[in-house]
Amino acid sequence: AMFALEGLNEDVARVGLSLLVTSPGLIGSPFHFISTGYGGSVAALAAHSALSQKDSLTPTGLAQASLLGLFGVRLGGFLFVRSLQDSYNSRDTIKEMKKKMGSISFLKRAMMWIPVSLLYVFFVEPTHSTIVQKKTSVTNPVFLAGMAIAWVGFVMESVADTQKLALKSKDSDAFCRTGLYAIVRHPNYLGEILFWMGHLVAGLPGLVCDWRRLVMAGAGAAVNLQIMTGASKRLDAKQRDKYGGRKEWQEYAQATPCPLFPGLPSTPPQ
C-alpha cells in the first residue's frame, strides 16, 4: 500500500511538471502545447524520473532517460529555431494556423492543455518504468532492440528536419524531394514513429511488471502513431494543392509513392 501511495504521489508530480512546462500556451500561443512545450515536457519528465531515483539509477534507466532527454531537447530546440525564421513565418499555412490559434479562448486552451500534458506523461512511461522497476539488464535483448529502433528513429527525424529546414531557409516555396525525402515523403514523421515505438519496446521489461503502466505506455505510442499518420495525410493534401500543378511534383509523387513506410502499398498524392 505504501509503495502504491508513493507511486501515486510520483505520478501527480510528473503530471504537474508536464502541466508547468506546457503552461505558457495558456497565455501565449496555444501552439506551444504541441511544439516547444512538447519537447520541453519530454526532456523535463525524463530528467525528473532519473533524478528521483539518482541513488539507485540503473545503466538501462540512465541510457533510456538520456536518449529521451536528448530527443526532447533536440526537438524543442529545432521547433524554437524554426519559429524564429522568416521563411517559416511567411508561409500561408503558418499564418493561417497562427490566426486560428490566436482566436482560441482561454477555456478552450485549458481544455487542450490538460489532456496534452497528460499525454506526454503517457509518452515517457516506458522510461519511467525502466527506472523505477530496475528489472532491465543491459543485456536484455528486448531492451537492446528497442533502443536500437529508437536511435534509428531519432537520427532519421533529426536528419530529415535539418534537410527540410535548410531547403526552406533558401526557398520557402520549395518542397523536399532529395535525401531521406527521396525514400518516403515524410521521413521526419516516420522517424518520430520509430522513436516512440522503439522507446516502448525498450521499456517492456519494466512495463510488464505493472499492467496499468503498460496500458498507459501503449496508449501513448498508439496516439502518437495516429497523430503522425494523420499529419502525413494532411500534409500530402496541402502539398498536392500547392504543388500539384508542377511537373516536378508530379514526378516526385510517382517516384516516391510511400508517405511513411517504405515498401508498403500506397497511392501517390495526386
mmCIF file of C-alpha atoms in Angstrom:
data_model
loop_
_atom_site.group_PDB
_atom_site.id
_atom_site.type_symbol
_atom_site.label_atom_id
_atom_site.label_comp_id
_atom_site.label_asym_id
_atom_site.label_seq_id
_atom_site.Cartn_x
_atom_site.Cartn_y
_atom_site.Cartn_z
ATOM 1 C CA ALA A 1 0.000 0.000 0.000
ATOM 2 C CA MET A 2 2.850 2.359 0.860
ATOM 3 C CA PHE A 3 4.553 1.617 -2.488
ATOM 4 C CA ALA A 4 1.291 2.299 -4.326
ATOM 5 C CA LEU A 5 0.889 5.618 -2.474
ATOM 6 C CA GLU A 6 4.442 6.640 -3.320
ATOM 7 C CA GLY A 7 3.798 5.739 -6.952
ATOM 8 C CA LEU A 8 0.630 7.845 -6.964
ATOM 9 C CA ASN A 9 2.452 10.837 -5.480
ATOM 10 C CA GLU A 10 5.175 10.422 -8.082
ATOM 11 C CA ASP A 11 2.616 10.364 -10.895
ATOM 12 C CA VAL A 12 0.941 13.517 -9.559
ATOM 13 C CA ALA A 13 4.338 15.242 -9.525
ATOM 14 C CA ARG A 14 5.029 14.169 -13.108
ATOM 15 C CA VAL A 15 1.657 15.421 -14.330
ATOM 16 C CA GLY A 16 2.246 18.708 -12.501
ATOM 17 C CA LEU A 17 5.649 19.070 -14.150
ATOM 18 C CA SER A 18 4.206 18.471 -17.611
ATOM 19 C CA LEU A 19 1.444 20.999 -16.942
ATOM 20 C CA LEU A 20 4.012 23.539 -15.788
ATOM 21 C CA VAL A 21 6.224 23.187 -18.860
ATOM 22 C CA THR A 22 3.306 23.472 -21.279
ATOM 23 C CA SER A 23 1.519 26.262 -19.344
ATOM 24 C CA PRO A 24 2.956 29.187 -21.409
ATOM 25 C CA GLY A 25 0.487 28.129 -24.103
ATOM 26 C CA LEU A 26 -2.341 29.345 -21.861
ATOM 27 C CA ILE A 27 -1.152 32.934 -22.191
ATOM 28 C CA GLY A 28 0.901 32.951 -25.371
ATOM 29 C CA SER A 29 0.298 30.884 -28.472
ATOM 30 C CA PRO A 30 -1.503 27.557 -27.869
ATOM 31 C CA PHE A 31 0.872 26.165 -30.487
ATOM 32 C CA HIS A 32 3.346 25.922 -27.593
ATOM 33 C CA PHE A 33 1.362 22.945 -26.280
ATOM 34 C CA ILE A 34 2.370 20.820 -29.252
ATOM 35 C CA SER A 35 5.730 22.342 -30.188
ATOM 36 C CA THR A 36 8.332 23.621 -27.731
ATOM 37 C CA GLY A 37 6.099 22.551 -24.848
ATOM 38 C CA TYR A 38 6.130 19.021 -26.252
ATOM 39 C CA GLY A 39 9.913 18.802 -26.448
ATOM 40 C CA GLY A 40 10.338 20.581 -23.133
ATOM 41 C CA SER A 41 7.914 18.294 -21.314
ATOM 42 C CA VAL A 42 9.539 15.135 -22.624
ATOM 43 C CA ALA A 43 13.008 16.349 -21.594
ATOM 44 C CA ALA A 44 11.822 17.554 -18.185
ATOM 45 C CA LEU A 45 9.950 14.329 -17.440
ATOM 46 C CA ALA A 46 12.960 12.223 -18.427
ATOM 47 C CA ALA A 47 15.209 14.270 -16.133
ATOM 48 C CA HIS A 48 12.688 14.125 -13.281
ATOM 49 C CA SER A 49 12.402 10.328 -13.429
ATOM 50 C CA ALA A 50 16.175 9.904 -13.476
ATOM 51 C CA LEU A 51 16.844 12.390 -10.682
ATOM 52 C CA SER A 52 14.097 10.968 -8.479
ATOM 53 C CA GLN A 53 15.978 7.642 -8.492
ATOM 54 C CA LYS A 54 19.514 9.026 -8.754
ATOM 55 C CA ASP A 55 20.830 6.965 -5.838
ATOM 56 C CA SER A 56 19.780 3.690 -7.462
ATOM 57 C CA LEU A 57 19.649 4.569 -11.171
ATOM 58 C CA THR A 58 20.496 1.544 -13.316
ATOM 59 C CA PRO A 59 22.577 1.727 -16.527
ATOM 60 C CA THR A 60 19.489 0.877 -18.597
ATOM 61 C CA GLY A 61 17.456 3.564 -16.870
ATOM 62 C CA LEU A 62 20.206 6.097 -17.460
ATOM 63 C CA ALA A 63 20.542 5.100 -21.121
ATOM 64 C CA GLN A 64 16.827 5.350 -21.794
ATOM 65 C CA ALA A 65 16.397 8.618 -19.895
ATOM 66 C CA SER A 66 19.411 10.140 -21.660
ATOM 67 C CA LEU A 67 18.067 9.323 -25.107
ATOM 68 C CA LEU A 68 14.603 10.574 -24.165
ATOM 69 C CA GLY A 69 16.061 13.815 -22.817
ATOM 70 C CA LEU A 70 18.165 14.242 -25.941
ATOM 71 C CA PHE A 71 15.079 13.726 -28.096
ATOM 72 C CA GLY A 72 13.125 16.363 -26.181
ATOM 73 C CA VAL A 73 15.910 18.956 -26.175
ATOM 74 C CA ARG A 74 16.654 18.425 -29.861
ATOM 75 C CA LEU A 75 13.016 18.619 -30.919
ATOM 76 C CA GLY A 76 12.181 21.600 -28.716
ATOM 77 C CA GLY A 77 15.295 23.434 -29.880
ATOM 78 C CA PHE A 78 14.596 22.722 -33.522
ATOM 79 C CA LEU A 79 10.996 23.932 -33.272
ATOM 80 C CA PHE A 80 12.087 27.076 -31.428
ATOM 81 C CA VAL A 81 14.742 27.938 -34.018
ATOM 82 C CA ARG A 82 12.296 27.265 -36.838
ATOM 83 C CA SER A 83 9.704 29.552 -35.264
ATOM 84 C CA LEU A 84 12.171 32.459 -35.459
ATOM 85 C CA GLN A 85 12.779 32.143 -39.189
ATOM 86 C CA ASP A 86 11.051 34.488 -41.598
ATOM 87 C CA SER A 87 10.889 31.723 -44.208
ATOM 88 C CA TYR A 88 8.744 29.697 -41.801
ATOM 89 C CA ASN A 89 6.528 32.513 -40.545
ATOM 90 C CA SER A 90 5.870 33.790 -44.074
ATOM 91 C CA ARG A 91 4.147 30.578 -45.169
ATOM 92 C CA ASP A 92 0.422 30.977 -45.774
ATOM 93 C CA THR A 93 -0.374 27.796 -43.857
ATOM 94 C CA ILE A 94 1.574 29.035 -40.802
ATOM 95 C CA LYS A 95 -0.096 32.448 -40.936
ATOM 96 C CA GLU A 96 -3.494 30.765 -41.088
ATOM 97 C CA MET A 97 -2.651 28.420 -38.229
ATOM 98 C CA LYS A 98 -1.390 31.260 -36.012
ATOM 99 C CA LYS A 99 -4.520 33.264 -36.725
ATOM 100 C CA LYS A 100 -6.730 30.347 -35.688
ATOM 101 C CA MET A 101 -4.621 29.612 -32.621
ATOM 102 C CA GLY A 102 -4.703 33.240 -31.528
ATOM 103 C CA SER A 103 -8.506 33.295 -31.553
ATOM 104 C CA ILE A 104 -8.865 30.322 -29.190
ATOM 105 C CA SER A 105 -10.475 31.291 -25.875
ATOM 106 C CA PHE A 106 -8.801 30.680 -22.513
ATOM 107 C CA LEU A 107 -11.331 27.958 -21.657
ATOM 108 C CA LYS A 108 -10.621 26.073 -24.865
ATOM 109 C CA ARG A 109 -6.896 26.499 -24.269
ATOM 110 C CA ALA A 110 -7.282 24.914 -20.843
ATOM 111 C CA MET A 111 -9.239 22.054 -22.401
ATOM 112 C CA MET A 112 -6.294 21.483 -24.766
ATOM 113 C CA TRP A 113 -3.618 21.999 -22.099
ATOM 114 C CA ILE A 114 -4.665 19.310 -19.634
ATOM 115 C CA PRO A 115 -5.079 16.281 -21.970
ATOM 116 C CA VAL A 116 -1.962 17.179 -23.973
ATOM 117 C CA SER A 117 0.103 17.408 -20.793
ATOM 118 C CA LEU A 118 -1.259 14.054 -19.625
ATOM 119 C CA LEU A 119 -0.403 12.545 -22.996
ATOM 120 C CA TYR A 120 3.256 13.490 -22.584
ATOM 121 C CA VAL A 121 3.320 11.639 -19.257
ATOM 122 C CA PHE A 122 1.964 8.590 -21.110
ATOM 123 C CA PHE A 123 4.646 9.032 -23.782
ATOM 124 C CA VAL A 124 7.528 8.822 -21.303
ATOM 125 C CA GLU A 125 6.073 5.978 -19.214
ATOM 126 C CA PRO A 126 8.414 3.311 -20.694
ATOM 127 C CA THR A 127 11.475 5.191 -19.464
ATOM 128 C CA HIS A 128 9.891 5.874 -16.079
ATOM 129 C CA SER A 129 9.048 2.191 -15.653
ATOM 130 C CA THR A 130 12.579 1.110 -16.584
ATOM 131 C CA ILE A 131 13.963 3.491 -13.961
ATOM 132 C CA VAL A 132 11.502 2.629 -11.195
ATOM 133 C CA GLN A 133 11.256 -1.145 -11.680
ATOM 134 C CA LYS A 134 15.034 -1.644 -12.013
ATOM 135 C CA LYS A 135 14.487 -5.066 -13.612
ATOM 136 C CA THR A 136 16.033 -4.432 -17.041
ATOM 137 C CA SER A 137 19.606 -5.660 -17.555
ATOM 138 C CA VAL A 138 21.981 -4.171 -20.102
ATOM 139 C CA THR A 139 21.988 -7.476 -21.989
ATOM 140 C CA ASN A 140 18.208 -7.799 -22.240
ATOM 141 C CA PRO A 141 17.537 -8.376 -25.970
ATOM 142 C CA VAL A 142 14.151 -6.631 -25.850
ATOM 143 C CA PHE A 143 15.706 -3.525 -24.320
ATOM 144 C CA LEU A 144 18.588 -3.536 -26.807
ATOM 145 C CA ALA A 145 16.266 -3.981 -29.793
ATOM 146 C CA GLY A 146 14.017 -1.174 -28.598
ATOM 147 C CA MET A 147 16.931 1.194 -28.026
ATOM 148 C CA ALA A 148 18.305 0.422 -31.488
ATOM 149 C CA ILE A 149 14.954 1.234 -33.097
ATOM 150 C CA ALA A 150 14.628 4.414 -31.036
ATOM 151 C CA TRP A 151 18.108 5.581 -32.034
ATOM 152 C CA VAL A 152 17.348 4.954 -35.716
ATOM 153 C CA GLY A 153 14.162 6.989 -35.361
ATOM 154 C CA PHE A 154 15.952 9.791 -33.515
ATOM 155 C CA VAL A 155 18.668 10.094 -36.167
ATOM 156 C CA MET A 156 16.150 9.856 -39.013
ATOM 157 C CA GLU A 157 13.929 12.611 -37.645
ATOM 158 C CA SER A 158 16.921 14.827 -36.857
ATOM 159 C CA VAL A 159 18.385 14.476 -40.355
ATOM 160 C CA ALA A 160 15.010 14.938 -42.068
ATOM 161 C CA ASP A 161 14.230 18.065 -40.032
ATOM 162 C CA THR A 162 17.654 19.511 -40.842
ATOM 163 C CA GLN A 163 17.291 18.782 -44.562
ATOM 164 C CA LYS A 164 13.879 20.396 -44.754
ATOM 165 C CA LEU A 165 14.841 23.419 -42.662
ATOM 166 C CA ALA A 166 17.907 24.063 -44.827
ATOM 167 C CA LEU A 167 15.838 23.895 -48.016
ATOM 168 C CA LYS A 168 13.027 26.092 -46.700
ATOM 169 C CA SER A 169 15.546 28.646 -45.438
ATOM 170 C CA LYS A 170 16.771 29.101 -49.009
ATOM 171 C CA ASP A 171 13.400 28.836 -50.750
ATOM 172 C CA SER A 172 10.215 28.768 -48.655
ATOM 173 C CA ASP A 173 8.221 27.806 -51.749
ATOM 174 C CA ALA A 174 10.232 24.649 -52.457
ATOM 175 C CA PHE A 175 9.394 21.096 -51.426
ATOM 176 C CA CYS A 176 11.851 18.431 -50.249
ATOM 177 C CA ARG A 177 12.500 15.589 -52.666
ATOM 178 C CA THR A 178 16.123 14.617 -52.014
ATOM 179 C CA GLY A 179 17.952 12.825 -49.222
ATOM 180 C CA LEU A 180 15.595 10.927 -46.949
ATOM 181 C CA TYR A 181 12.657 12.552 -48.748
ATOM 182 C CA ALA A 182 13.567 10.539 -51.846
ATOM 183 C CA ILE A 183 12.776 7.354 -49.889
ATOM 184 C CA VAL A 184 9.490 8.358 -48.236
ATOM 185 C CA ARG A 185 7.577 11.612 -48.420
ATOM 186 C CA HIS A 186 7.571 12.237 -44.669
ATOM 187 C CA PRO A 187 10.759 10.788 -43.128
ATOM 188 C CA ASN A 188 10.540 13.170 -40.156
ATOM 189 C CA TYR A 189 7.180 11.655 -39.187
ATOM 190 C CA LEU A 190 8.497 8.138 -39.773
ATOM 191 C CA GLY A 191 11.473 8.924 -37.550
ATOM 192 C CA GLU A 192 9.193 10.042 -34.739
ATOM 193 C CA ILE A 193 7.057 6.918 -35.058
ATOM 194 C CA LEU A 194 10.142 4.700 -34.906
ATOM 195 C CA PHE A 195 11.494 6.619 -31.924
ATOM 196 C CA TRP A 196 8.383 6.181 -29.796
ATOM 197 C CA MET A 197 7.810 2.579 -30.874
ATOM 198 C CA GLY A 198 11.415 1.726 -30.033
ATOM 199 C CA HIS A 199 11.071 3.580 -26.754
ATOM 200 C CA LEU A 200 8.011 1.464 -25.931
ATOM 201 C CA VAL A 201 9.803 -1.793 -26.792
ATOM 202 C CA ALA A 202 12.838 -0.830 -24.687
ATOM 203 C CA GLY A 203 10.579 -0.229 -21.715
ATOM 204 C CA LEU A 204 8.649 -3.506 -21.968
ATOM 205 C CA PRO A 205 10.771 -5.448 -19.428
ATOM 206 C CA GLY A 206 9.765 -2.898 -16.797
ATOM 207 C CA LEU A 207 6.254 -2.236 -18.065
ATOM 208 C CA VAL A 208 5.145 -5.880 -17.840
ATOM 209 C CA CYS A 209 5.548 -5.618 -14.064
ATOM 210 C CA ASP A 210 2.541 -3.272 -13.891
ATOM 211 C CA TRP A 211 -0.295 -3.726 -16.379
ATOM 212 C CA ARG A 212 -1.649 -0.228 -15.692
ATOM 213 C CA ARG A 213 1.592 1.397 -16.764
ATOM 214 C CA LEU A 214 1.785 -0.932 -19.741
ATOM 215 C CA VAL A 215 -1.657 0.289 -20.840
ATOM 216 C CA MET A 216 -0.598 3.917 -20.370
ATOM 217 C CA ALA A 217 2.563 3.451 -22.400
ATOM 218 C CA GLY A 218 0.787 1.514 -25.137
ATOM 219 C CA ALA A 219 -1.919 4.161 -25.369
ATOM 220 C CA GLY A 220 0.703 6.900 -25.666
ATOM 221 C CA ALA A 221 2.508 5.122 -28.508
ATOM 222 C CA ALA A 222 -0.795 4.396 -30.269
ATOM 223 C CA VAL A 223 -1.877 8.035 -30.062
ATOM 224 C CA ASN A 224 1.487 9.150 -31.422
ATOM 225 C CA LEU A 225 1.121 6.753 -34.347
ATOM 226 C CA GLN A 226 -2.354 8.123 -35.066
ATOM 227 C CA ILE A 227 -1.094 11.717 -34.860
ATOM 228 C CA MET A 228 1.800 11.075 -37.231
ATOM 229 C CA THR A 229 -0.247 9.167 -39.817
ATOM 230 C CA GLY A 230 -2.942 11.841 -39.701
ATOM 231 C CA ALA A 231 -0.344 14.598 -40.077
ATOM 232 C CA SER A 232 1.177 12.867 -43.100
ATOM 233 C CA LYS A 233 -2.212 12.683 -44.811
ATOM 234 C CA ARG A 234 -2.940 16.347 -44.111
ATOM 235 C CA LEU A 235 0.472 17.409 -45.384
ATOM 236 C CA ASP A 236 0.013 15.317 -48.521
ATOM 237 C CA ALA A 237 -3.249 17.142 -49.184
ATOM 238 C CA LYS A 238 -1.666 20.565 -48.617
ATOM 239 C CA GLN A 239 1.294 19.773 -50.847
ATOM 240 C CA ARG A 240 -0.982 18.413 -53.559
ATOM 241 C CA ASP A 241 -2.986 21.648 -53.503
ATOM 242 C CA LYS A 242 0.136 23.808 -53.541
ATOM 243 C CA TYR A 243 2.457 21.895 -55.851
ATOM 244 C CA GLY A 244 0.099 19.587 -57.767
ATOM 245 C CA GLY A 245 0.321 21.650 -60.941
ATOM 246 C CA ARG A 246 4.096 21.416 -61.106
ATOM 247 C CA LYS A 247 5.675 18.760 -63.278
ATOM 248 C CA GLU A 248 8.491 18.158 -60.768
ATOM 249 C CA TRP A 249 5.947 17.467 -58.019
ATOM 250 C CA GLN A 250 4.046 15.010 -60.190
ATOM 251 C CA GLU A 251 7.291 13.212 -60.994
ATOM 252 C CA TYR A 252 8.270 13.158 -57.310
ATOM 253 C CA ALA A 253 4.869 11.808 -56.265
ATOM 254 C CA GLN A 254 5.157 8.967 -58.765
ATOM 255 C CA ALA A 255 8.767 8.167 -57.829
ATOM 256 C CA THR A 256 8.077 8.317 -54.069
ATOM 257 C CA PRO A 257 4.629 6.765 -53.563
ATOM 258 C CA CYS A 258 5.163 5.828 -49.882
ATOM 259 C CA PRO A 259 4.210 8.543 -47.392
ATOM 260 C CA LEU A 260 5.690 6.840 -44.331
ATOM 261 C CA PHE A 261 6.713 3.190 -44.556
ATOM 262 C CA PRO A 262 8.948 2.113 -47.484
ATOM 263 C CA GLY A 263 7.625 -0.815 -49.427
ATOM 264 C CA LEU A 264 4.043 -0.632 -48.178
ATOM 265 C CA PRO A 265 1.397 -0.283 -50.894
ATOM 266 C CA SER A 266 0.166 3.285 -51.187
ATOM 267 C CA THR A 267 -1.296 5.722 -53.659
ATOM 268 C CA PRO A 268 0.691 8.714 -54.898
ATOM 269 C CA PRO A 269 -0.851 12.006 -53.650
ATOM 270 C CA GLN A 270 -2.323 13.112 -56.948
#
